[in-house]
Amino acid sequence: MRLRLALAALLLAAPAAAQTGELVATDALRICADPANLPFSNERGEGFENRIAALLGRALDRKLDTVFFPQVQGFVRNTLRAGRCDLVMGTVAGDDLMQNTNPYYHTSYVLAFRRGAEVPERLDDPRMKALRLGAIARTPPIDLLVRHGLMTNTRFFPLAVDTRYESPGADLLRAVAEGELDAALVWGPIAGYQAKVKGLPIEMRALPSEPGATRMDFRITMGVRGQEPEWRRRINAAIREHQGEIDAILRDYGVPMLDAQGRLLPP
């Protein structure tokens, strides 16, 4: 009789366990990451997301176990939702494929140009049409290029590539640094990394979001599975307690960060 009661208790508890994160490993912090996507992550642990994940592992007193999978279509389905890992680094707040943690940084697309060059402050300045611009195809700044009639003087670099062999963001910024292009509309963390870590002579301004256009600034979170509220709370607590260290890692990689008013913070 006692055995039957115990079995019944286990059966009743099973659905509750499923609701509170039974898929989350207890012996390791299992991270999903791209194997070749600097400055964010790579297999050698050289990206800032690698370093932030290692910081979280120490904060949670868990060894870090990284599951590498290219961030292409099906990434979440084949990693987080398949139970192979428990946390996705660097997701945009509001991503409906996952439940989001609290943001741990706020960044933006930027206008990057060679250091010391005279580049207009605004995209609607008529002088912009005389510049040789560059952008990554199918990214949010394309909306601004269309809006301000700048498509014809823009060179486009591919978005969907095999990152093991191609790095269009780095190629775009090298073209700016070497004078092939006058300016680039590009994701801020990529520009900051090329300037600070790779030493390219470029500077940047945050691209402002315009009414009625695609937004340019984003709050970056981590992604967890739905129905794992306790796990999400633990990650949020770790982010909150170690935000200063996270900020220091981001600054090491030149990631441009915005204040509450959307202005670039000092590097």
mmCIF file of C-alpha atoms in Angstrom, residues 64-246:
data_model
loop_
_atom_site.group_PDB
_atom_site.id
_atom_site.type_symbol
_atom_site.label_atom_id
_atom_site.label_comp_id
_atom_site.label_asym_id
_atom_site.label_seq_id
_atom_site.Cartn_x
_atom_site.Cartn_y
_atom_site.Cartn_z
ATOM 1 C CA LEU A 64 29.756 25.583 -18.462
ATOM 2 C CA ASP A 65 28.606 23.196 -21.184
ATOM 3 C CA THR A 66 28.187 24.882 -24.580
ATOM 4 C CA VAL A 67 26.153 23.261 -27.337
ATOM 5 C CA PHE A 68 27.266 24.713 -30.662
ATOM 6 C CA PHE A 69 24.840 24.975 -33.557
ATOM 7 C CA PRO A 70 24.808 27.497 -36.449
ATOM 8 C CA GLN A 71 22.319 30.323 -35.843
ATOM 9 C CA VAL A 72 20.292 29.637 -38.942
ATOM 10 C CA GLN A 73 16.627 28.785 -39.409
ATOM 11 C CA GLY A 74 15.767 26.032 -36.934
ATOM 12 C CA PHE A 75 18.373 27.064 -34.350
ATOM 13 C CA VAL A 76 15.931 27.263 -31.413
ATOM 14 C CA ARG A 77 14.016 24.156 -32.502
ATOM 15 C CA ASN A 78 17.201 22.089 -32.694
ATOM 16 C CA THR A 79 18.787 23.327 -29.478
ATOM 17 C CA LEU A 80 16.668 24.893 -26.748
ATOM 18 C CA ARG A 81 13.347 23.282 -27.641
ATOM 19 C CA ALA A 82 15.024 19.941 -28.227
ATOM 20 C CA GLY A 83 16.306 19.992 -24.643
ATOM 21 C CA ARG A 84 19.969 20.022 -25.681
ATOM 22 C CA CYS A 85 20.613 23.254 -23.787
ATOM 23 C CA ASP A 86 18.825 25.548 -21.352
ATOM 24 C CA LEU A 87 19.843 29.093 -22.257
ATOM 25 C CA VAL A 88 20.290 31.032 -25.497
ATOM 26 C CA MET A 89 22.594 34.019 -25.320
ATOM 27 C CA GLY A 90 21.938 37.298 -27.107
ATOM 28 C CA THR A 91 18.239 37.236 -28.005
ATOM 29 C CA VAL A 92 16.154 40.306 -28.787
ATOM 30 C CA ALA A 93 13.526 41.220 -26.199
ATOM 31 C CA GLY A 94 10.119 40.134 -27.455
ATOM 32 C CA ASP A 95 11.382 37.135 -29.448
ATOM 33 C CA ASP A 96 8.302 34.915 -29.584
ATOM 34 C CA LEU A 97 10.291 31.696 -30.065
ATOM 35 C CA MET A 98 11.458 31.786 -26.448
ATOM 36 C CA GLN A 99 10.692 33.331 -23.107
ATOM 37 C CA ASN A 100 13.019 36.256 -22.450
ATOM 38 C CA THR A 101 15.034 37.086 -19.375
ATOM 39 C CA ASN A 102 15.478 40.684 -18.320
ATOM 40 C CA PRO A 103 17.718 42.652 -20.724
ATOM 41 C CA TYR A 104 21.427 42.762 -19.951
ATOM 42 C CA TYR A 105 22.365 45.408 -22.486
ATOM 43 C CA HIS A 106 20.777 47.947 -24.819
ATOM 44 C CA THR A 107 22.443 48.626 -28.157
ATOM 45 C CA SER A 108 21.704 49.876 -31.643
ATOM 46 C CA TYR A 109 22.479 49.823 -35.311
ATOM 47 C CA VAL A 110 25.051 52.508 -36.054
ATOM 48 C CA LEU A 111 26.447 54.652 -38.830
ATOM 49 C CA ALA A 112 30.141 53.706 -38.944
ATOM 50 C CA PHE A 113 32.699 55.799 -40.819
ATOM 51 C CA ARG A 114 36.461 56.250 -41.057
ATOM 52 C CA ARG A 115 37.883 58.115 -38.076
ATOM 53 C CA GLY A 116 38.057 61.839 -38.764
ATOM 54 C CA ALA A 117 35.873 61.737 -41.878
ATOM 55 C CA GLU A 118 33.169 64.365 -42.313
ATOM 56 C CA VAL A 119 29.891 62.477 -42.490
ATOM 57 C CA PRO A 120 26.504 64.217 -42.142
ATOM 58 C CA GLU A 121 24.728 63.787 -38.828
ATOM 59 C CA ARG A 122 21.391 62.871 -40.411
ATOM 60 C CA LEU A 123 20.400 60.444 -43.146
ATOM 61 C CA ASP A 124 18.025 63.011 -44.642
ATOM 62 C CA ASP A 125 20.926 65.418 -45.257
ATOM 63 C CA PRO A 126 21.196 65.802 -49.090
ATOM 64 C CA ARG A 127 24.953 65.215 -48.857
ATOM 65 C CA MET A 128 24.313 61.577 -47.896
ATOM 66 C CA LYS A 129 23.338 60.847 -51.509
ATOM 67 C CA ALA A 130 26.880 61.639 -52.621
ATOM 68 C CA LEU A 131 28.445 59.127 -50.236
ATOM 69 C CA ARG A 132 29.314 55.513 -50.962
ATOM 70 C CA LEU A 133 27.335 53.605 -48.351
ATOM 71 C CA GLY A 134 27.277 49.960 -47.316
ATOM 72 C CA ALA A 135 24.812 47.770 -45.431
ATOM 73 C CA ILE A 136 23.952 44.142 -44.755
ATOM 74 C CA ALA A 137 20.990 43.040 -46.864
ATOM 75 C CA ARG A 138 17.634 42.423 -45.117
ATOM 76 C CA THR A 139 18.608 44.177 -41.881
ATOM 77 C CA PRO A 140 16.582 47.005 -40.240
ATOM 78 C CA PRO A 141 18.647 49.919 -41.668
ATOM 79 C CA ILE A 142 17.403 49.017 -45.148
ATOM 80 C CA ASP A 143 14.108 50.636 -44.143
ATOM 81 C CA LEU A 144 15.934 53.927 -43.519
ATOM 82 C CA LEU A 145 17.819 53.691 -46.806
ATOM 83 C CA VAL A 146 14.551 53.293 -48.692
ATOM 84 C CA ARG A 147 12.895 56.101 -46.728
ATOM 85 C CA HIS A 148 15.686 58.574 -47.509
ATOM 86 C CA GLY A 149 16.315 57.557 -51.135
ATOM 87 C CA LEU A 150 19.771 56.115 -50.474
ATOM 88 C CA MET A 151 19.439 52.669 -52.047
ATOM 89 C CA THR A 152 21.158 53.582 -55.296
ATOM 90 C CA ASN A 153 24.380 54.680 -53.591
ATOM 91 C CA THR A 154 24.508 51.693 -51.227
ATOM 92 C CA ARG A 155 26.513 48.501 -51.686
ATOM 93 C CA PHE A 156 24.873 45.476 -50.094
ATOM 94 C CA PHE A 157 26.621 42.609 -48.350
ATOM 95 C CA PRO A 158 24.863 39.233 -47.845
ATOM 96 C CA LEU A 159 23.093 38.399 -44.604
ATOM 97 C CA ALA A 160 22.737 34.606 -44.887
ATOM 98 C CA VAL A 161 26.241 33.135 -45.102
ATOM 99 C CA ASP A 162 28.212 30.225 -43.677
ATOM 100 C CA THR A 163 29.945 32.080 -40.844
ATOM 101 C CA ARG A 164 32.725 29.489 -40.761
ATOM 102 C CA TYR A 165 34.003 30.934 -44.029
ATOM 103 C CA GLU A 166 32.421 34.368 -44.512
ATOM 104 C CA SER A 167 32.043 37.450 -42.333
ATOM 105 C CA PRO A 168 30.083 40.115 -44.208
ATOM 106 C CA GLY A 169 30.008 42.520 -41.250
ATOM 107 C CA ALA A 170 33.789 42.488 -40.992
ATOM 108 C CA ASP A 171 34.126 42.805 -44.786
ATOM 109 C CA LEU A 172 31.781 45.796 -44.798
ATOM 110 C CA LEU A 173 33.712 47.606 -42.082
ATOM 111 C CA ARG A 174 37.073 46.875 -43.676
ATOM 112 C CA ALA A 175 35.735 48.477 -46.856
ATOM 113 C CA VAL A 176 34.970 51.606 -44.824
ATOM 114 C CA ALA A 177 38.359 51.573 -43.073
ATOM 115 C CA GLU A 178 40.203 51.144 -46.381
ATOM 116 C CA GLY A 179 38.285 53.921 -48.134
ATOM 117 C CA GLU A 180 36.247 51.770 -50.541
ATOM 118 C CA LEU A 181 33.095 53.031 -48.802
ATOM 119 C CA ASP A 182 32.411 56.258 -46.939
ATOM 120 C CA ALA A 183 30.069 54.855 -44.281
ATOM 121 C CA ALA A 184 28.224 51.708 -43.245
ATOM 122 C CA LEU A 185 24.876 51.121 -41.564
ATOM 123 C CA VAL A 186 25.633 48.112 -39.413
ATOM 124 C CA TRP A 187 24.863 46.365 -36.128
ATOM 125 C CA GLY A 188 26.677 48.234 -33.347
ATOM 126 C CA PRO A 189 28.392 45.298 -31.596
ATOM 127 C CA ILE A 190 30.027 44.284 -34.882
ATOM 128 C CA ALA A 191 31.293 47.815 -35.534
ATOM 129 C CA GLY A 192 32.504 48.253 -31.961
ATOM 130 C CA TYR A 193 34.427 44.979 -32.057
ATOM 131 C CA GLN A 194 36.134 45.827 -35.340
ATOM 132 C CA ALA A 195 37.147 49.224 -33.967
ATOM 133 C CA LYS A 196 38.293 48.283 -30.475
ATOM 134 C CA VAL A 197 39.542 44.701 -30.790
ATOM 135 C CA LYS A 198 40.608 44.562 -34.434
ATOM 136 C CA GLY A 199 41.885 48.130 -34.459
ATOM 137 C CA LEU A 200 40.089 49.441 -37.530
ATOM 138 C CA PRO A 201 40.148 53.269 -37.693
ATOM 139 C CA ILE A 202 36.399 53.748 -37.521
ATOM 140 C CA GLU A 203 34.011 55.628 -35.277
ATOM 141 C CA MET A 204 30.247 55.447 -35.037
ATOM 142 C CA ARG A 205 26.994 57.162 -34.205
ATOM 143 C CA ALA A 206 23.804 55.426 -33.109
ATOM 144 C CA LEU A 207 21.167 55.373 -35.830
ATOM 145 C CA PRO A 208 18.035 56.936 -34.327
ATOM 146 C CA SER A 209 14.722 55.142 -34.644
ATOM 147 C CA GLU A 210 12.321 57.176 -36.768
ATOM 148 C CA PRO A 211 8.521 57.347 -36.374
ATOM 149 C CA GLY A 212 6.840 54.828 -38.641
ATOM 150 C CA ALA A 213 10.094 53.044 -39.505
ATOM 151 C CA THR A 214 11.687 49.851 -38.235
ATOM 152 C CA ARG A 215 13.338 50.466 -34.877
ATOM 153 C CA MET A 216 17.131 50.663 -34.745
ATOM 154 C CA ASP A 217 17.774 50.041 -31.032
ATOM 155 C CA PHE A 218 17.169 46.774 -29.209
ATOM 156 C CA ARG A 219 17.322 45.468 -25.662
ATOM 157 C CA ILE A 220 19.209 42.193 -25.587
ATOM 158 C CA THR A 221 18.115 39.350 -23.327
ATOM 159 C CA MET A 222 18.735 35.634 -22.896
ATOM 160 C CA GLY A 223 16.190 33.048 -24.000
ATOM 161 C CA VAL A 224 14.752 30.180 -21.953
ATOM 162 C CA ARG A 225 11.990 27.689 -22.620
ATOM 163 C CA GLY A 226 8.461 28.599 -21.676
ATOM 164 C CA GLN A 227 7.003 27.079 -18.504
ATOM 165 C CA GLU A 228 10.329 27.384 -16.653
ATOM 166 C CA PRO A 229 9.674 30.422 -14.442
ATOM 167 C CA GLU A 230 12.028 29.415 -11.650
ATOM 168 C CA TRP A 231 14.936 29.004 -14.081
ATOM 169 C CA ARG A 232 14.162 32.398 -15.596
ATOM 170 C CA ARG A 233 14.145 33.962 -12.110
ATOM 171 C CA ARG A 234 17.540 32.438 -11.330
ATOM 172 C CA ILE A 235 19.051 33.810 -14.530
ATOM 173 C CA ASN A 236 17.499 37.236 -13.902
ATOM 174 C CA ALA A 237 18.984 37.262 -10.405
ATOM 175 C CA ALA A 238 22.430 36.368 -11.763
ATOM 176 C CA ILE A 239 22.196 39.120 -14.391
ATOM 177 C CA ARG A 240 21.140 41.667 -11.781
ATOM 178 C CA GLU A 241 23.884 40.709 -9.308
ATOM 179 C CA HIS A 242 26.637 40.692 -11.948
ATOM 180 C CA GLN A 243 25.523 43.506 -14.253
ATOM 181 C CA GLY A 244 28.680 45.495 -13.552
ATOM 182 C CA GLU A 245 30.881 42.587 -14.663
ATOM 183 C CA ILE A 246 28.717 42.026 -17.733
#
